[in-house]
PDB file of C-alpha atoms in Angstrom:
ATOM      1  CA  MET M   1      72.464-130.424 -56.413  1.00 87.00           C
ATOM      2  CA  GLN M   2      70.073-129.156 -53.533  1.00 89.00           C
ATOM      3  CA  LEU M   3      66.276-129.892 -53.954  1.00 86.00           C
ATOM      4  CA  PRO M   4      63.871-128.200 -51.514  1.00 87.00           C
ATOM      5  CA  ALA M   5      60.269-129.043 -51.386  1.00 86.00           C
ATOM      6  CA  ALA M   6      57.947-126.837 -49.306  1.00 87.00           C
ATOM      7  CA  GLY M   7      54.258-126.568 -48.936  1.00 87.00           C
ATOM      8  CA  LEU M   8      53.593-130.223 -48.595  1.00 85.00           C
ATOM      9  CA  THR M   9      50.051-130.718 -47.162  1.00 87.00           C
ATOM     10  CA  GLU M  10      47.026-132.994 -47.205  1.00 79.00           C
ATOM     11  CA  HIS M  11      45.607-131.130 -50.035  1.00 69.00           C
ATOM     12  CA  SER M  12      42.712-132.891 -51.418  1.00 54.00           C
ATOM     13  CA  HIS M  13      39.609-130.828 -52.330  1.00 53.00           C
ATOM     14  CA  LYS M  14      37.313-133.869 -51.968  1.00 54.00           C
ATOM     15  CA  PRO M  15      36.232-134.115 -48.329  1.00 56.00           C
ATOM     16  CA  SER M  16      35.572-137.963 -48.777  1.00 52.00           C
ATOM     17  CA  THR M  17      39.403-138.480 -49.555  1.00 51.00           C
ATOM     18  CA  ARG M  18      40.795-136.224 -46.942  1.00 60.00           C
ATOM     19  CA  ARG M  19      43.187-137.857 -44.464  1.00 66.00           C
ATOM     20  CA  VAL M  20      42.126-137.449 -40.732  1.00 78.00           C
ATOM     21  CA  GLY M  21      44.544-137.008 -38.011  1.00 92.00           C
ATOM     22  CA  VAL M  22      48.051-136.026 -37.643  1.00 95.00           C
ATOM     23  CA  TYR M  23      49.566-139.461 -38.362  1.00 96.00           C
ATOM     24  CA  ALA M  24      47.737-139.786 -41.599  1.00 93.00           C
ATOM     25  CA  GLN M  25      48.150-136.207 -42.785  1.00 94.00           C
ATOM     26  CA  THR M  26      51.850-136.599 -42.036  1.00 95.00           C
ATOM     27  CA  ALA M  27      52.184-139.843 -43.959  1.00 94.00           C
ATOM     28  CA  ARG M  28      50.472-138.316 -46.940  1.00 92.00           C
ATOM     29  CA  CYS M  29      52.637-135.371 -46.940  1.00 93.00           C
ATOM     30  CA  LEU M  30      55.615-137.706 -46.954  1.00 95.00           C
ATOM     31  CA  ASP M  31      54.023-139.649 -49.760  1.00 93.00           C
ATOM     32  CA  ILE M  32      53.918-136.394 -52.059  1.00 91.00           C
ATOM     33  CA  ALA M  33      57.277-135.543 -50.840  1.00 93.00           C
ATOM     34  CA  GLU M  34      58.747-139.077 -51.981  1.00 93.00           C
ATOM     35  CA  ARG M  35      56.949-138.774 -55.331  1.00 92.00           C
ATOM     36  CA  ALA M  36      58.546-135.326 -55.936  1.00 91.00           C
ATOM     37  CA  LEU M  37      61.941-136.613 -54.988  1.00 93.00           C
ATOM     38  CA  GLN M  38      61.599-139.677 -57.426  1.00 93.00           C
ATOM     39  CA  ASP M  39      60.339-137.297 -60.201  1.00 93.00           C
ATOM     40  CA  SER M  40      63.693-135.310 -59.703  1.00 91.00           C
ATOM     41  CA  GLY M  41      65.819-138.356 -59.824  1.00 91.00           C
ATOM     42  CA  ALA M  42      66.312-138.270 -56.047  1.00 92.00           C
ATOM     43  CA  SER M  43      65.221-140.761 -53.275  1.00 93.00           C
ATOM     44  CA  ILE M  44      64.363-140.558 -49.472  1.00 93.00           C
ATOM     45  CA  GLU M  45      68.015-141.357 -48.999  1.00 94.00           C
ATOM     46  CA  ASP M  46      68.928-138.106 -50.349  1.00 95.00           C
ATOM     47  CA  VAL M  47      67.060-136.013 -47.611  1.00 96.00           C
ATOM     48  CA  VAL M  48      69.206-134.062 -45.288  1.00 96.00           C
ATOM     49  CA  ARG M  49      66.708-131.985 -43.412  1.00 97.00           C
ATOM     50  CA  THR M  50      63.039-131.965 -42.672  1.00 97.00           C
ATOM     51  CA  ARG M  51      60.491-129.540 -41.016  1.00 97.00           C
ATOM     52  CA  ILE M  52      57.221-130.499 -39.535  1.00 97.00           C
ATOM     53  CA  MET M  53      54.708-127.764 -38.852  1.00 97.00           C
ATOM     54  CA  LEU M  54      51.858-128.433 -36.814  1.00 97.00           C
ATOM     55  CA  THR M  55      48.679-126.439 -35.624  1.00 96.00           C
ATOM     56  CA  ASP M  56      48.806-128.436 -32.479  1.00 96.00           C
ATOM     57  CA  VAL M  57      52.306-129.124 -31.360  1.00 96.00           C
ATOM     58  CA  THR M  58      50.975-131.522 -28.589  1.00 97.00           C
ATOM     59  CA  GLN M  59      50.388-134.003 -31.413  1.00 96.00           C
ATOM     60  CA  TRP M  60      54.090-134.075 -32.353  1.00 97.00           C
ATOM     61  CA  LYS M  61      54.182-137.777 -31.427  1.00 97.00           C
ATOM     62  CA  GLU M  62      51.826-138.836 -34.196  1.00 97.00           C
ATOM     63  CA  ALA M  63      53.849-136.746 -36.867  1.00 97.00           C
ATOM     64  CA  ALA M  64      57.060-138.188 -35.439  1.00 97.00           C
ATOM     65  CA  ARG M  65      55.914-141.825 -35.733  1.00 98.00           C
ATOM     66  CA  ALA M  66      55.058-141.285 -39.629  1.00 97.00           C
ATOM     67  CA  HIS M  67      58.489-139.397 -40.087  1.00 97.00           C
ATOM     68  CA  GLY M  68      60.256-142.170 -38.248  1.00 97.00           C
ATOM     69  CA  GLU M  69      58.707-144.953 -40.331  1.00 96.00           C
ATOM     70  CA  ARG M  70      59.701-143.202 -43.631  1.00 95.00           C
ATOM     71  CA  PHE M  71      63.182-142.007 -42.343  1.00 96.00           C
ATOM     72  CA  ALA M  72      64.269-144.808 -40.034  1.00 93.00           C
ATOM     73  CA  SER M  73      67.422-145.671 -42.060  1.00 92.00           C
ATOM     74  CA  VAL M  74      68.138-141.976 -43.331  1.00 92.00           C
ATOM     75  CA  ARG M  75      67.883-139.948 -40.096  1.00 93.00           C
ATOM     76  CA  PRO M  76      67.742-136.357 -41.570  1.00 96.00           C
ATOM     77  CA  ALA M  77      67.942-133.309 -39.274  1.00 96.00           C
ATOM     78  CA  CYS M  78      64.354-132.637 -38.240  1.00 96.00           C
ATOM     79  CA  THR M  79      62.537-129.662 -36.741  1.00 96.00           C
ATOM     80  CA  PHE M  80      58.990-129.769 -35.265  1.00 97.00           C
ATOM     81  CA  VAL M  81      57.288-126.218 -34.915  1.00 97.00           C
ATOM     82  CA  GLU M  82      53.789-125.147 -34.104  1.00 97.00           C
ATOM     83  CA  VAL M  83      51.955-122.551 -36.339  1.00 97.00           C
ATOM     84  CA  SER M  84      48.744-120.811 -35.671  1.00 97.00           C
ATOM     85  CA  ARG M  85      46.994-122.175 -38.715  1.00 95.00           C
ATOM     86  CA  PHE M  86      47.049-123.140 -42.463  1.00 93.00           C
ATOM     87  CA  ILE M  87      45.046-121.737 -45.419  1.00 91.00           C
ATOM     88  CA  ASP M  88      42.700-124.706 -45.076  1.00 88.00           C
ATOM     89  CA  PRO M  89      41.414-125.308 -41.574  1.00 88.00           C
ATOM     90  CA  ALA M  90      41.371-129.160 -42.243  1.00 88.00           C
ATOM     91  CA  TRP M  91      45.131-129.168 -42.519  1.00 91.00           C
ATOM     92  CA  LEU M  92      46.887-130.250 -39.341  1.00 94.00           C
ATOM     93  CA  VAL M  93      50.443-130.593 -40.719  1.00 95.00           C
ATOM     94  CA  GLU M  94      52.751-129.080 -43.448  1.00 95.00           C
ATOM     95  CA  VAL M  95      56.084-130.701 -44.250  1.00 96.00           C
ATOM     96  CA  GLU M  96      59.237-129.274 -45.741  1.00 96.00           C
ATOM     97  CA  ILE M  97      62.189-131.286 -46.941  1.00 96.00           C
ATOM     98  CA  ASP M  98      65.543-130.633 -48.309  1.00 96.00           C
ATOM     99  CA  ALA M  99      67.585-133.182 -50.186  1.00 95.00           C
ATOM    100  CA  VAL M 100      71.032-133.268 -51.629  1.00 95.00           C
ATOM    101  CA  ILE M 101      71.570-134.982 -54.873  1.00 88.00           C
ATOM    102  CA  GLY M 102      74.642-136.310 -56.357  1.00 77.00           C
ATOM    103  CA  GLN M 103      76.868-136.089 -53.271  1.00 66.00           C
ATOM    104  CA  ALA M 104      79.615-138.817 -52.935  1.00 45.00           C
ATOM    105  CA  PRO M 105      79.490-140.327 -49.257  1.00 55.00           C
ATOM    106  CA  ASN M 106      82.502-139.512 -47.133  1.00 47.00           C
TER     107      ASN M 106
END
């Protein structure tokens, strides 16, 4: 079974709880992704592809650090792209993931 998750952002409506910086926002997006996976009976190990969208691609190393910490043992295919903006100007990053559940290893 394929499980896509898109639109994962730092989406707190309370300014006092918003994450500041690309690393912190990426980590928060990945927290949300991991929770969604678990709620669907999957895990980080099932992720086969990620996409990281940044409003400033020169900050990619901060997003990559958070991504690498989470996926060090999984190593999904990953793409980083720059976008002009998000709906909320405070968002610096958005994450998409694709997971495949229930496939036997080769």
